[in-house]
Short mmCIF file of C-alpha atoms and ligand atoms in Angstrom, two decimals:
data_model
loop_
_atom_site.label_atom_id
_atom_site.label_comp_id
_atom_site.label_asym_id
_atom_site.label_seq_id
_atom_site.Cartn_x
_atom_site.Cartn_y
_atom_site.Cartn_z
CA UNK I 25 -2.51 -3.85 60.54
CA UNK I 26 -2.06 -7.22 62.52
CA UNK I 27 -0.99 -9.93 60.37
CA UNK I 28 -2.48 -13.46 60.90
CA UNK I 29 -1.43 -16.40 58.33
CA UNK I 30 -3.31 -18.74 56.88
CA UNK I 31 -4.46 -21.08 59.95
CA UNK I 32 -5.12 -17.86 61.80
CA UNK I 33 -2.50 -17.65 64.07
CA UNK I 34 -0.45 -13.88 64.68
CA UNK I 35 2.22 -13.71 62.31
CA UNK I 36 4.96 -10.63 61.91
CA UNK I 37 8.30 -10.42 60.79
CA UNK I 38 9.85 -9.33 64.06
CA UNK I 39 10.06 -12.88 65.56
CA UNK I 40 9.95 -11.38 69.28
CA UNK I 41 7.10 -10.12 68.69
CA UNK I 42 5.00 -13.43 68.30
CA UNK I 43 7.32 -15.50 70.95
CA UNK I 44 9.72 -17.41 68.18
CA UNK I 45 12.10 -18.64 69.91
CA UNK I 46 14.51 -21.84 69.18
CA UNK I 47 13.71 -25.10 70.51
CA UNK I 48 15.90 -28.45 70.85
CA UNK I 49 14.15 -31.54 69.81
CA UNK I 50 14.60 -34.33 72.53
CA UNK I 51 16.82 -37.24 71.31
CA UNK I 52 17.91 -35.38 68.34
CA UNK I 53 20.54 -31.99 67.48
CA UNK I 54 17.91 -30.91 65.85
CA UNK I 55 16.73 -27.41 66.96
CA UNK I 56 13.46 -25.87 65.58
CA UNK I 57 12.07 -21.77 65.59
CA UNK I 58 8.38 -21.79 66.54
CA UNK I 59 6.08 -19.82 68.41
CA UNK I 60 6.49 -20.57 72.40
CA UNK I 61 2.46 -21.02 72.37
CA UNK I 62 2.63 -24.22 70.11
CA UNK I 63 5.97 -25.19 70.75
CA UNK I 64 5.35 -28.34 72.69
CA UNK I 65 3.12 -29.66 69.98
CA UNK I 66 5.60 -28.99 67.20
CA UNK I 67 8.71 -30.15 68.96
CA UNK I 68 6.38 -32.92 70.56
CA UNK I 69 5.62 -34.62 67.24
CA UNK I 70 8.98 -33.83 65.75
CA UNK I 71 10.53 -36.13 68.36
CA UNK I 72 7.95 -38.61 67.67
CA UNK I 73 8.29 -38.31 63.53
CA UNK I 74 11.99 -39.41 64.29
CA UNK I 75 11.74 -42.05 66.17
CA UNK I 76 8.98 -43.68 64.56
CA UNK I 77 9.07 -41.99 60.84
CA UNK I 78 12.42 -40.85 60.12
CA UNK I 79 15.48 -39.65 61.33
CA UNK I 80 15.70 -35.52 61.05
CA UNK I 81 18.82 -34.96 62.46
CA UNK I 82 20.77 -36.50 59.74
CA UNK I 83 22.85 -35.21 56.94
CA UNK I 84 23.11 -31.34 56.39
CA UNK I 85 20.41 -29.24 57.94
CA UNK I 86 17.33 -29.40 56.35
CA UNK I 87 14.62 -28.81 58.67
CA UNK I 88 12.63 -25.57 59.07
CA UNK I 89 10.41 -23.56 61.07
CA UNK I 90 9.46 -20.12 61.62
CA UNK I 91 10.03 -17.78 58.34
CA UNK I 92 8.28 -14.50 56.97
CA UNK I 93 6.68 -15.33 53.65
CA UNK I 94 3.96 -16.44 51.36
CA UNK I 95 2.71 -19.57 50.83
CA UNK I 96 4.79 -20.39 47.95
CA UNK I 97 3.58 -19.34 44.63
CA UNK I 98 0.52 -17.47 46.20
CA UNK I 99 1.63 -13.80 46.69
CA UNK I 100 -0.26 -12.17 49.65
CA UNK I 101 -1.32 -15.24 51.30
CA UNK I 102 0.66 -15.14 54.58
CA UNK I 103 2.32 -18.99 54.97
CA UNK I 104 2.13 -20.97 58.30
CA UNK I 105 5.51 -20.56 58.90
CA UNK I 106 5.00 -16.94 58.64
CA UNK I 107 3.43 -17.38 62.78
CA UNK I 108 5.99 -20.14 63.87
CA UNK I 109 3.41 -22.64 63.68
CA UNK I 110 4.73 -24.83 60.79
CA UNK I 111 7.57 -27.01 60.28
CA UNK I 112 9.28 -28.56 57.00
CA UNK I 113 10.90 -31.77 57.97
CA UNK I 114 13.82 -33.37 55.78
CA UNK I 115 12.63 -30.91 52.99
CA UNK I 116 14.83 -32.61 49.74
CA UNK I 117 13.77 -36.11 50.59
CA UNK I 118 9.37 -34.73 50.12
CA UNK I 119 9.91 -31.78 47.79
CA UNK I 120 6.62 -29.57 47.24
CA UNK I 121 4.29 -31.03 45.01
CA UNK I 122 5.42 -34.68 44.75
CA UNK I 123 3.31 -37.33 46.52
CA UNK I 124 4.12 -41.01 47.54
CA UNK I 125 7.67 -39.85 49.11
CA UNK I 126 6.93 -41.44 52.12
CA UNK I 127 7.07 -45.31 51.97
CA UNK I 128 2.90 -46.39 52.58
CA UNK I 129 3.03 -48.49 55.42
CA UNK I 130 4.53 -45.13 57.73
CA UNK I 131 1.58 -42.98 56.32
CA UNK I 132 -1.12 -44.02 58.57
CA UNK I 133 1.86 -43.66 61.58
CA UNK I 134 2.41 -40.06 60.23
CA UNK I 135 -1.79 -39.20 60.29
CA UNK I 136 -1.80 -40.34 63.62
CA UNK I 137 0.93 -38.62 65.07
CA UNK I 138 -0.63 -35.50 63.19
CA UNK I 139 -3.59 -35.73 64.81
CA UNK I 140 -1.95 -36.40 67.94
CA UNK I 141 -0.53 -33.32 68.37
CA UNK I 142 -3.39 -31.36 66.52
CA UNK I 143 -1.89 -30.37 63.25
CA UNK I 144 -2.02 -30.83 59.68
CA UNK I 145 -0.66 -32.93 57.08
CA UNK I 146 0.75 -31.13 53.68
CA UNK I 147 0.29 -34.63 52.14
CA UNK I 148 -3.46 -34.19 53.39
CA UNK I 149 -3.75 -31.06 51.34
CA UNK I 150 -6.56 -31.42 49.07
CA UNK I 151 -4.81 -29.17 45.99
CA UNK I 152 -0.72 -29.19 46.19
CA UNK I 153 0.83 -31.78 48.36
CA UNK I 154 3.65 -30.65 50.81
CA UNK I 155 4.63 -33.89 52.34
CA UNK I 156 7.72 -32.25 54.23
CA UNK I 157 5.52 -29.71 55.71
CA UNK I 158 3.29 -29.95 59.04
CA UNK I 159 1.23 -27.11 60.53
CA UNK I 160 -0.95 -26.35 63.84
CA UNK I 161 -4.21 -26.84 62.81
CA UNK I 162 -5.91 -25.54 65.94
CA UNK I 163 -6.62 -21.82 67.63
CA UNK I 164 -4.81 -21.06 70.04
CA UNK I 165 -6.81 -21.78 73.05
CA UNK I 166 -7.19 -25.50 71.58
CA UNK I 167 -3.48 -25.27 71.37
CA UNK I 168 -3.40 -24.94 75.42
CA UNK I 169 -5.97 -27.49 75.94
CA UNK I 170 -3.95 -29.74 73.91
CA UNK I 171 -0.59 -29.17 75.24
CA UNK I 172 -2.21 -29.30 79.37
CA UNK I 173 -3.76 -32.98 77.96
CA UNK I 174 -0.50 -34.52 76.48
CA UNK I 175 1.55 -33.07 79.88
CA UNK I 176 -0.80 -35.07 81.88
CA UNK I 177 -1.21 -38.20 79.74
CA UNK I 178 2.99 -38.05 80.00
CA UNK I 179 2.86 -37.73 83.77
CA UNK I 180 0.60 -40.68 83.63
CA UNK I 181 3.46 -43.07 81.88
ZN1 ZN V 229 6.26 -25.78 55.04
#
């Protein structure tokens, strides 16, 4: 049976077989596990969120990416990180389920560097917030279209 989480991307617990793979973020020591296909969006707006948002290399490591399980507290409901397409970032500081832990003059910074790079917002989830948390919110062949856009706009600068 081939797994697929919840935005529809492949997921499996052998991370080989969906091209996990560990990626530094530039300007940081911050290294994140995410699928190769998406990795420049991830890592992309990672850089971005800490130089703009937050630092995320600071303190012990609390940062995540790519891991095999459910969305938490919904058993058989394959989580985002589950495919390597999510990240958590600076998890204890915006623990599950608590809004407002961002100061409100960043949010609107955070939305747009989440649209940016074509993912979602846990603190734009509609039930349970997950502020830490940010996921791909496009197929895959979006994903590519994205990624070939941003390369160019960058070669532009
Ligand atoms: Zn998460």
């Amino acid at each position: 049976m081939k797994l697929i989480s919840s935005n529809g991307w492949p997921a499996s617990k052998d991370r080989e077989a969906i091209g996990v793979k560990s990626f530094q973020v530039p300007g940081t020591t911050l290294k994140l596990q995410c699928a190769e296909a998406c990795a420049p969006l991830l890592i992309g707006f990672t850089a971005e969120f800490h130089k703009l948002i937050e630092p995320v290399d600071e303190g012990k490591l609390d940062d995540w990416g790519y891991a095999f399980r459910d969305i938490r507290g919904m058993t058989g409901k394959l989580s985002n990180h589950s495919s390597g397409t999510a990240i958590d970032l600076n998890a204890p500081k915006h623990p599950l389920g608590k809004v407002g832990t961002f100061p409100n003059e960043k949010v609107p910074m955070i939305r747009a560097l989440a649209k940016k790079y074509g993912l979602i917002w846990g603190g734009d989830y509609r039930n349970r917030k997950d502020e830490m948390h940010f996921e791909i919110a496009l197929p895959p062949a979006k994903v590519a279209a994205l990624i070939a856009k941003l390369e160019k706009q960058n070669e532009g600068i």
